[in-house]
Amino acid sequence: MPALDDLAGLRTPALVVDFDVVTSNMERMGSLLAQRDIALRPHVKTHKSPDLARLQLGHGAAGVTVATVAEASVFAAHGFEDIFVAYPVWADAETARLVRPILDTARLAVGVDSEASLGAWLDRLPDVRGRLDLMIEIDCGQHRTGVSPDAVVSLARACHEAGFAPRGVFTHGGHCYGGPGLVAGAAADEVRALADTKDRLGAAGLACEVVSAGSTPTVGRSGTGAVTEERPGVYVFNDRQQLILGSCTDEQIGAVVVTRVVSTSVADQFVVDAGSKALSSDSPPWVDGFGLVTEAGGASVTRLSEEHGVVECPGVSRPAVGDLVSIVPNHICSVVNLFAEMVVVQSGAVVDRWPVAARRA
Amino acid sequence: MPALDDLAGLRTPALVVDFDVVTSNMERMGSLLAQRDIALRPHVKTHKSPDLARLQLGHGAAGVTVATVAEASVFAAHGFEDIFVAYPVWADAETARLVRPILDTARLAVGVDSEASLGAWLDRLPDVRGRLDLMIEIDCGQHRTGVSPDAVVSLARACHEAGFAPRGVFTHGGHCYGGPGLVAGAAADEVRALADTKDRLGAAGLACEVVSAGSTPTVGRSGTGAVTEERPGVYVFNDRQQLILGSCTDEQIGAVVVTRVVSTSVADQFVVDAGSKALSSDSPPWVDGFGLVTEAGGASVTRLSEEHGVVECPGVSRPAVGDLVSIVPNHICSVVNLFAEMVVVQSGAVVDRWPVAARRA
């Protein structure tokens, strides 16, 4: 990250992205998966930025993953031609309005995890059969969405009967975010559930072209077995959660919130202008506070109001009112969605601004 | 709130505002403060909506309170003529760029809690002396920002010497949000600190025209003493925190997130399409989960991903995939900032859409 002196003219709080770090993170992930002959389909919910996703395509990505049809619509409008909505999408009126134009210019896949939601696609968009790819979601242990491997053959057959031949299966070992000790187990769960699923589909004579896994913590651990594709998202920026989970080093942090000290009126603390509307309130039980302050001896943001971040730092030399400090957010995906743009810096200077184009409308 | 059947065509998740409830909440607050001869200056960070703030002016509000100069700029551009930034604003380049145009059309006040930040105003915007109102922030017990009452005379004198005569003082008994048992004490702290402050200024021969307090939990408790103005924000919508703190009834909830069930693939739970990017992760220790589901026996949103809300509801009849449910957010201010617009309903029909015009840019 550049010296804060170079950023003195910024409106604060600002979401600042280091171009060189982000590029390096993209290169490393591209190499890792290329070596294993696994396709990289980065999850762009992390940054919601077509500018950044284009760079990812230049660093080995075969397409993009999104979380909502609205995000897919934005990326398709920006020229992206291979998009996977890794979510059990319900085909409502808004979905119908958005999906048909996307299919005019892009290959589109959506997740499905029930015959009920398959039925909604059939009811509302029967015309997209043969053009829309369905991906069956598998629950590998997060217990959020997805069917268990022993239910996949039944759902795949229903898809075939409805004329929506599924292209493959996907899972997310999101239980790795339960804490630092759970990553290896969650990665193994992903591989085991997907291999089991593929075996079951094969035994039933059903094709399964794509076997998709992934998260930033688990991505390096999928082996060279059943998995054909990985969908990490956070790796492009990293964040404090990834530091604690061991997914990255300090030098691989590619995005921070630059914020100004606005008050030191209470002893042993300072207050910055980044609150919950800039840092989000994301703070899992295994993370202390709401962000890591890089300038105050590694202090955490102790508590948040909407536009105030309070940093308690007894015994540490405090910055002065008016100073800039930078904060490594706990969870960068939530933070990006709170800003309209990212300020891109390189070699100590602002070189670009990237709109968060797929921010919720 | 209208029947969810009437909202079937909505894009989900949607932030839905009940016009009649909001109007009733505004009327009640207007009457309460008019009876006590206390000015109402609602905090519009809650809704960031000029449409809604105009209705507040029609229901007794004397002006608006905002949290940032950027919000002040949006409201001034929409014709608001009396704006208070209840925040210790640091006069940086962006502040200078925004403040002068605001002063062309509006009366503007900003908070100050240190001689350092006073000095920044003097350095960067000496030309606004005599036009910009300063309000000295008092710490009444939240211990976030603000000076203690025994430091107010010194800061007020420095303001006078700098040519920025302060118009008054303000405090926020935000420690009332520490839990249900703390509201009465925080309200008493507000009144005590402000009365003490006013006495000290009076003894020093310094004027103090405005004595401003307030939050939705404490607003009814300020008595008829020193306080001349209150700044509640959440009351216009209310939320789950206010329900638990006793500030409102179920019938006074004026905003919910309407969301769709997208998965029931895991037993004893259902998953909706409102995650942390719609509900925020705000959840103080005295609140269970991340929102109150009004259709599933009063279940809470148990855990959040960015676009998933998981509602564990063992023993309760689950809604079906595709159904709409509505959620009372824990903290409505954070939720509003996650949406670009509010859907306004009345008598079961959508009657308007209000942009969240002052959402962070």
Short mmCIF file of N, CA, C and O in Angstrom, two decimals, chain A residues 15 56 59 61 66 73 76-77 79 88 175 183 201 204-205 210 228-229 238 255 309 314:
data_model
loop_
_atom_site.label_atom_id
_atom_site.label_comp_id
_atom_site.label_asym_id
_atom_site.label_seq_id
_atom_site.Cartn_x
_atom_site.Cartn_y
_atom_site.Cartn_z
N LEU A 15 -12.31 3.40 -0.21
CA LEU A 15 -11.90 2.01 -0.43
C LEU A 15 -10.74 2.05 -1.42
O LEU A 15 -10.93 2.42 -2.59
N GLN A 56 -9.01 -10.28 -14.34
CA GLN A 56 -9.00 -11.70 -13.96
C GLN A 56 -9.06 -12.60 -15.19
O GLN A 56 -8.38 -13.63 -15.25
N HIS A 59 -5.82 -13.10 -16.48
CA HIS A 59 -4.94 -13.90 -15.62
C HIS A 59 -5.53 -15.29 -15.40
O HIS A 59 -5.54 -15.81 -14.28
N ALA A 61 -8.68 -16.64 -15.80
CA ALA A 61 -10.06 -16.99 -15.49
C ALA A 61 -10.81 -17.38 -16.77
O ALA A 61 -10.67 -16.75 -17.81
N VAL A 66 -21.13 -15.27 -10.16
CA VAL A 66 -21.84 -14.19 -9.47
C VAL A 66 -22.82 -14.81 -8.48
O VAL A 66 -23.06 -16.02 -8.50
N SER A 73 -26.58 -9.79 -14.81
CA SER A 73 -27.06 -8.84 -15.81
C SER A 73 -26.06 -7.70 -16.03
O SER A 73 -25.79 -7.30 -17.16
N ALA A 76 -23.00 -9.17 -17.88
CA ALA A 76 -23.33 -9.42 -19.29
C ALA A 76 -23.37 -8.11 -20.07
O ALA A 76 -22.86 -8.02 -21.19
N ALA A 77 -23.95 -7.09 -19.45
CA ALA A 77 -24.03 -5.79 -20.13
C ALA A 77 -22.64 -5.20 -20.36
O ALA A 77 -22.45 -4.38 -21.26
N GLY A 79 -20.16 -7.05 -21.30
CA GLY A 79 -19.49 -7.88 -22.30
C GLY A 79 -18.99 -9.23 -21.83
O GLY A 79 -18.35 -9.94 -22.60
N PRO A 88 -29.14 -20.83 -5.69
CA PRO A 88 -30.38 -21.50 -6.09
C PRO A 88 -31.43 -20.46 -6.51
O PRO A 88 -32.30 -20.07 -5.72
N HIS A 175 -18.36 -23.85 5.41
CA HIS A 175 -18.13 -24.09 6.84
C HIS A 175 -16.66 -23.89 7.19
O HIS A 175 -16.32 -23.87 8.37
N VAL A 183 -10.56 -25.30 8.06
CA VAL A 183 -10.35 -25.16 6.62
C VAL A 183 -10.04 -26.50 5.96
O VAL A 183 -10.65 -26.88 4.94
N LEU A 201 -23.83 -40.02 -10.23
CA LEU A 201 -24.38 -39.65 -11.54
C LEU A 201 -23.86 -40.60 -12.62
O LEU A 201 -24.61 -41.02 -13.51
N ALA A 204 -25.59 -43.83 -12.65
CA ALA A 204 -26.95 -43.71 -13.18
C ALA A 204 -26.95 -43.37 -14.67
O ALA A 204 -28.01 -43.17 -15.27
N GLY A 205 -25.77 -43.28 -15.24
CA GLY A 205 -25.67 -42.99 -16.67
C GLY A 205 -25.95 -41.53 -17.01
O GLY A 205 -26.33 -41.21 -18.13
N VAL A 210 -19.23 -30.42 -15.58
CA VAL A 210 -18.54 -29.48 -14.69
C VAL A 210 -18.72 -29.91 -13.24
O VAL A 210 -19.84 -30.18 -12.80
N THR A 228 -13.30 -29.98 -11.43
CA THR A 228 -12.86 -29.41 -12.72
C THR A 228 -12.76 -27.89 -12.68
O THR A 228 -12.20 -27.28 -13.59
N GLU A 229 -13.32 -27.26 -11.63
CA GLU A 229 -13.42 -25.79 -11.61
C GLU A 229 -13.42 -25.31 -10.16
O GLU A 229 -14.00 -25.97 -9.30
N ASN A 238 -8.03 -10.26 -0.62
CA ASN A 238 -7.81 -10.78 0.74
C ASN A 238 -8.37 -9.82 1.79
O ASN A 238 -8.83 -8.72 1.46
N ALA A 255 -6.59 -4.50 -0.54
CA ALA A 255 -7.60 -3.45 -0.39
C ALA A 255 -7.71 -3.06 1.08
O ALA A 255 -7.73 -3.93 1.95
N GLY A 309 -15.82 4.77 13.84
CA GLY A 309 -15.11 3.57 14.28
C GLY A 309 -14.26 3.95 15.48
O GLY A 309 -13.40 4.84 15.39
N PRO A 314 -5.14 1.67 24.61
CA PRO A 314 -4.41 2.12 25.80
C PRO A 314 -2.94 1.74 25.71
O PRO A 314 -2.60 0.63 25.30
#
